[in-house]
Amino acid sequence: MSSVIVNTAPTVTVTISSSRNSFTAEKRLDRGLTLAEMKCKLELVVGSPASCMDLQLYNTDNRFLLNLDQDDALLGSYPVGNGCRIHVIDKSGARIGGFEDLSRVEKYEISQDTYEKRSDSVRSFLKKNRMGKFNEETAQKAAEQHRKLDEEKAAAETINVGERCEVRSIGQPTKRGTVMYVGLTDFKPGHWIGVKYDEPLGKHDGSVEGKRYFTCPLKFGAFIKPQFVVVGDFPEEDYGLDDEM
């Protein structure tokens, strides 16, 4: 087996679709954008307020992968590749096609005081996600998330499928096993190490949420962040099972 090749290009080209409009658009997006920043860019594409968007990710075969539901997460921390589709679900109540017919758009004016009190406005969304003039902390968070993602990727690149390892998690006993998978996953953002434990101390058989990443006996498999995995000459321990009848 070999390590999974991860798309590390700075940009990715995807198709954008929406529950509000019938058309699709191809967009090139920076993988360093947070989902909150991406939603603001998609406003001009689909016509939905960023604060009223839910995002779904589909692969190149148009199969649903997962919800993009962490506004402060980087787009690049999800398994988004060229040719994937990001579907925008509009929660504002507008029906499909309504945004395409401009003759049906009713002009509406609102006072500044009333606008400030609304929780579903663009300003509220920017303030909640600290974007625009509210983005000082967002910039710091994004930089920190970039740093952690780079450190995580660098740690994963030192680990190879087939190597023996120890899992050293804080507050838990050390566990030994074999590396079975290295790379991104569909169930959570970031880089993960799939391990087959020597004992039934895991959570699954190498399959998570219907997708198989590797194969091992039930309860022997687990996924761990790279910083908790140490590879080396760790032979399987003898627990004296052969001496028992």
Short mmCIF file of C-alpha atoms in Angstrom, two decimals:
data_model
loop_
_atom_site.label_atom_id
_atom_site.label_comp_id
_atom_site.label_asym_id
_atom_site.label_seq_id
_atom_site.Cartn_x
_atom_site.Cartn_y
_atom_site.Cartn_z
CA MET A 1 0.00 0.00 0.00
CA SER A 2 1.11 3.59 -0.53
CA SER A 3 0.24 6.93 1.01
CA VAL A 4 -2.74 8.85 -0.31
CA ILE A 5 -1.80 11.76 -2.59
CA VAL A 6 -3.40 14.97 -1.28
CA ASN A 7 -4.28 17.94 -3.48
CA THR A 8 -2.10 20.76 -2.16
CA ALA A 9 -2.60 23.24 -5.05
CA PRO A 10 -3.33 26.78 -3.77
CA THR A 11 -6.54 26.99 -5.83
CA VAL A 12 -9.27 24.59 -6.87
CA THR A 13 -11.84 24.80 -9.70
CA VAL A 14 -15.36 23.73 -8.72
CA THR A 15 -18.93 23.97 -10.01
CA ILE A 16 -21.34 26.09 -7.98
CA SER A 17 -25.04 25.21 -7.90
CA SER A 18 -27.85 26.60 -5.79
CA SER A 19 -31.32 25.74 -4.54
CA ARG A 20 -32.28 29.32 -5.46
CA ASN A 21 -31.24 29.27 -9.13
CA SER A 22 -31.37 26.70 -11.89
CA PHE A 23 -28.03 27.61 -13.47
CA THR A 24 -24.53 26.51 -12.44
CA ALA A 25 -21.24 28.36 -12.56
CA GLU A 26 -17.61 27.25 -12.61
CA LYS A 27 -15.44 29.04 -10.07
CA ARG A 28 -11.77 28.99 -9.13
CA LEU A 29 -11.44 29.33 -5.37
CA ASP A 30 -8.49 29.90 -3.05
CA ARG A 31 -8.08 26.88 -0.77
CA GLY A 32 -6.90 29.31 1.94
CA LEU A 33 -10.34 30.92 2.23
CA THR A 34 -12.42 30.24 5.30
CA LEU A 35 -15.93 28.99 4.53
CA ALA A 36 -17.30 32.29 5.84
CA GLU A 37 -15.15 34.24 3.35
CA MET A 38 -16.16 31.88 0.55
CA LYS A 39 -19.85 32.38 1.32
CA CYS A 40 -19.44 36.13 0.87
CA LYS A 41 -17.83 35.54 -2.56
CA LEU A 42 -20.69 33.21 -3.52
CA GLU A 43 -23.31 35.89 -2.80
CA LEU A 44 -22.71 37.43 -6.25
CA VAL A 45 -22.85 33.99 -7.88
CA VAL A 46 -26.07 32.56 -6.43
CA GLY A 47 -27.83 35.65 -5.05
CA SER A 48 -28.25 34.29 -1.53
CA PRO A 49 -27.14 36.22 1.57
CA ALA A 50 -24.05 34.64 3.12
CA SER A 51 -25.86 34.42 6.45
CA CYS A 52 -28.58 32.27 4.84
CA MET A 53 -26.32 29.69 3.17
CA ASP A 54 -25.75 26.03 3.93
CA LEU A 55 -23.07 24.33 1.80
CA GLN A 56 -22.89 20.74 0.56
CA LEU A 57 -19.93 19.09 -1.20
CA TYR A 58 -20.36 16.61 -4.08
CA ASN A 59 -17.56 14.69 -5.78
CA THR A 60 -16.83 14.49 -9.53
CA ASP A 61 -19.36 11.65 -9.84
CA ASN A 62 -22.02 13.94 -8.34
CA ARG A 63 -22.12 11.88 -5.13
CA PHE A 64 -22.79 13.73 -1.88
CA LEU A 65 -19.69 13.73 0.35
CA LEU A 66 -20.38 15.95 3.36
CA ASN A 67 -21.74 19.26 4.64
CA LEU A 68 -19.33 22.21 4.74
CA ASP A 69 -20.60 23.44 8.09
CA GLN A 70 -17.66 25.04 9.91
CA ASP A 71 -17.53 28.71 8.91
CA ASP A 72 -14.08 29.24 10.44
CA ALA A 73 -12.56 26.17 8.71
CA LEU A 74 -10.38 26.57 5.62
CA LEU A 75 -11.72 25.33 2.30
CA GLY A 76 -8.44 23.42 1.86
CA SER A 77 -9.06 21.42 5.03
CA TYR A 78 -11.92 19.63 3.26
CA PRO A 79 -11.50 17.02 0.46
CA VAL A 80 -12.39 19.53 -2.29
CA GLY A 81 -10.78 18.67 -5.64
CA ASN A 82 -11.01 20.01 -9.18
CA GLY A 83 -14.36 19.13 -10.72
CA CYS A 84 -16.22 18.82 -7.42
CA ARG A 85 -19.54 20.61 -6.96
CA ILE A 86 -20.46 22.91 -4.08
CA HIS A 87 -24.23 23.19 -3.69
CA VAL A 88 -25.61 26.25 -1.89
CA ILE A 89 -28.85 25.72 0.02
CA ASP A 90 -30.68 29.02 0.48
CA LYS A 91 -32.41 29.32 3.87
CA SER A 92 -33.98 32.74 3.20
CA GLY A 93 -37.20 31.22 1.87
CA ALA A 94 -36.77 32.36 -1.75
CA ARG A 95 -37.94 29.78 -4.30
CA ILE A 96 -35.95 28.47 -7.26
CA GLY A 97 -35.85 30.82 -10.21
CA GLY A 98 -37.03 33.79 -8.17
CA PHE A 99 -33.67 35.51 -8.31
CA GLU A 100 -33.41 35.08 -12.10
CA ASP A 101 -36.55 37.11 -12.87
CA LEU A 102 -35.56 40.65 -11.82
CA SER A 103 -39.01 42.01 -12.67
CA ARG A 104 -40.34 40.13 -9.68
CA VAL A 105 -37.79 41.56 -7.24
CA GLU A 106 -39.49 44.01 -4.91
CA LYS A 107 -37.41 46.97 -3.73
CA TYR A 108 -37.25 47.22 0.01
CA GLU A 109 -35.76 49.85 2.28
CA ILE A 110 -34.97 49.51 5.96
CA SER A 111 -33.75 51.92 8.62
CA GLN A 112 -30.23 51.61 9.99
CA ASP A 113 -31.54 50.91 13.51
CA THR A 114 -33.78 48.08 12.30
CA TYR A 115 -30.99 46.68 10.12
CA GLU A 116 -28.59 46.64 13.09
CA LYS A 117 -31.05 44.52 15.08
CA ARG A 118 -31.49 41.85 12.39
CA SER A 119 -29.67 38.55 12.95
CA ASP A 120 -29.89 37.38 9.30
CA SER A 121 -28.26 40.42 7.67
CA VAL A 122 -24.93 40.59 5.85
CA ARG A 123 -23.64 42.93 8.55
CA SER A 124 -24.63 40.46 11.28
CA PHE A 125 -22.93 37.66 9.34
CA LEU A 126 -19.72 39.70 8.90
CA LYS A 127 -19.75 40.67 12.56
CA LYS A 128 -20.38 37.09 13.74
CA ASN A 129 -17.54 35.77 11.56
CA ARG A 130 -15.34 38.85 12.14
CA MET A 131 -15.00 39.67 8.47
CA GLY A 132 -14.65 43.00 6.64
CA LYS A 133 -14.13 45.70 9.24
CA PHE A 134 -14.68 43.04 11.92
CA ASN A 135 -11.91 40.75 10.62
CA GLU A 136 -8.92 41.39 12.93
CA GLU A 137 -9.48 38.22 14.94
CA THR A 138 -10.52 36.30 11.81
CA ALA A 139 -7.19 37.09 10.15
CA GLN A 140 -5.35 35.86 13.24
CA LYS A 141 -7.50 32.71 13.40
CA ALA A 142 -6.96 32.02 9.69
CA ALA A 143 -3.19 32.42 10.09
CA GLU A 144 -3.21 30.10 13.09
CA GLN A 145 -5.33 27.56 11.22
CA HIS A 146 -2.95 27.75 8.24
CA ARG A 147 -0.03 27.12 10.58
CA LYS A 148 -1.70 24.14 12.26
CA LEU A 149 -2.73 22.66 8.91
CA ASP A 150 0.84 23.02 7.60
CA GLU A 151 2.26 21.42 10.76
CA GLU A 152 -0.28 18.61 10.53
CA LYS A 153 0.54 17.99 6.85
CA ALA A 154 4.29 18.03 7.56
CA ALA A 155 3.81 15.50 10.38
CA ALA A 156 1.69 13.26 8.13
CA GLU A 157 4.36 13.31 5.40
CA THR A 158 6.84 11.65 7.80
CA ILE A 159 4.51 8.65 8.26
CA ASN A 160 4.15 5.86 5.71
CA VAL A 161 1.57 3.14 5.24
CA GLY A 162 2.88 -0.20 6.56
CA GLU A 163 5.09 1.27 9.31
CA ARG A 164 4.79 0.11 12.89
CA CYS A 165 3.73 2.82 15.31
CA GLU A 166 2.71 3.83 18.79
CA VAL A 167 -0.28 6.07 19.47
CA ARG A 168 0.48 8.39 22.36
CA SER A 169 -2.64 10.39 23.21
CA ILE A 170 -2.72 12.63 26.26
CA GLY A 171 -4.43 10.96 29.20
CA GLN A 172 -4.64 7.55 27.48
CA PRO A 173 -2.42 4.46 27.61
CA THR A 174 0.04 3.96 24.75
CA LYS A 175 -1.28 1.67 21.99
CA ARG A 176 0.74 -0.16 19.33
CA GLY A 177 -0.30 -0.93 15.80
CA THR A 178 0.39 -0.62 12.09
CA VAL A 179 -0.19 2.43 9.86
CA MET A 180 -2.87 1.60 7.27
CA TYR A 181 -3.84 5.03 5.86
CA VAL A 182 -2.35 8.55 5.56
CA GLY A 183 -4.29 11.50 4.16
CA LEU A 184 -7.52 13.51 4.11
CA THR A 185 -10.89 11.98 4.97
CA ASP A 186 -14.53 12.74 4.22
CA PHE A 187 -15.71 12.56 7.85
CA LYS A 188 -13.64 15.46 9.25
CA PRO A 189 -11.27 18.16 7.90
CA GLY A 190 -7.50 17.88 8.09
CA HIS A 191 -4.95 15.07 7.82
CA TRP A 192 -5.51 11.74 9.57
CA ILE A 193 -3.56 8.53 10.20
CA GLY A 194 -5.50 5.27 9.99
CA VAL A 195 -4.10 2.65 12.39
CA LYS A 196 -4.81 -1.06 12.88
CA TYR A 197 -4.18 -1.73 16.58
CA ASP A 198 -2.58 -4.97 17.82
CA GLU A 199 -5.51 -5.36 20.20
CA PRO A 200 -9.25 -4.58 19.84
CA LEU A 201 -8.87 -1.07 21.24
CA GLY A 202 -10.24 0.80 18.21
CA LYS A 203 -13.65 1.95 17.03
CA HIS A 204 -14.22 0.33 13.62
CA ASP A 205 -12.86 -1.95 10.87
CA GLY A 206 -11.31 0.80 8.71
CA SER A 207 -14.68 2.02 7.39
CA VAL A 208 -16.22 5.29 8.61
CA GLU A 209 -19.65 6.63 7.65
CA GLY A 210 -19.96 4.14 4.80
CA LYS A 211 -16.54 4.81 3.22
CA ARG A 212 -13.73 2.26 3.50
CA TYR A 213 -10.23 3.67 4.01
CA PHE A 214 -8.51 0.39 4.97
CA THR A 215 -9.43 -3.11 6.15
CA CYS A 216 -8.90 -4.65 9.58
CA PRO A 217 -10.91 -6.70 12.12
CA LEU A 218 -13.81 -4.91 13.84
CA LYS A 219 -12.76 -2.73 16.79
CA PHE A 220 -9.09 -2.83 15.70
CA GLY A 221 -9.23 0.33 13.54
CA ALA A 222 -8.92 4.00 14.50
CA PHE A 223 -8.06 7.39 13.01
CA ILE A 224 -5.60 9.60 14.88
CA LYS A 225 -4.12 13.04 14.24
CA PRO A 226 -0.47 12.81 13.02
CA GLN A 227 1.00 14.56 16.07
CA PHE A 228 -0.07 11.64 18.28
CA VAL A 229 1.48 8.92 16.09
CA VAL A 230 5.13 7.89 16.52
CA VAL A 231 6.59 5.42 13.99
CA GLY A 232 9.53 3.13 14.78
CA ASP A 233 10.61 -0.36 15.67
CA PHE A 234 7.64 -1.31 17.81
CA PRO A 235 7.19 -5.11 17.65
CA GLU A 236 3.85 -6.54 18.62
CA GLU A 237 3.86 -7.18 22.36
CA ASP A 238 3.38 -10.68 23.75
CA TYR A 239 0.48 -10.60 26.15
CA GLY A 240 0.95 -14.23 27.21
CA LEU A 241 -2.13 -15.40 25.38
CA ASP A 242 -0.32 -18.53 24.17
CA ASP A 243 0.16 -19.64 27.78
CA GLU A 244 -3.55 -19.68 28.45
CA MET A 245 -6.00 -22.47 27.68
#
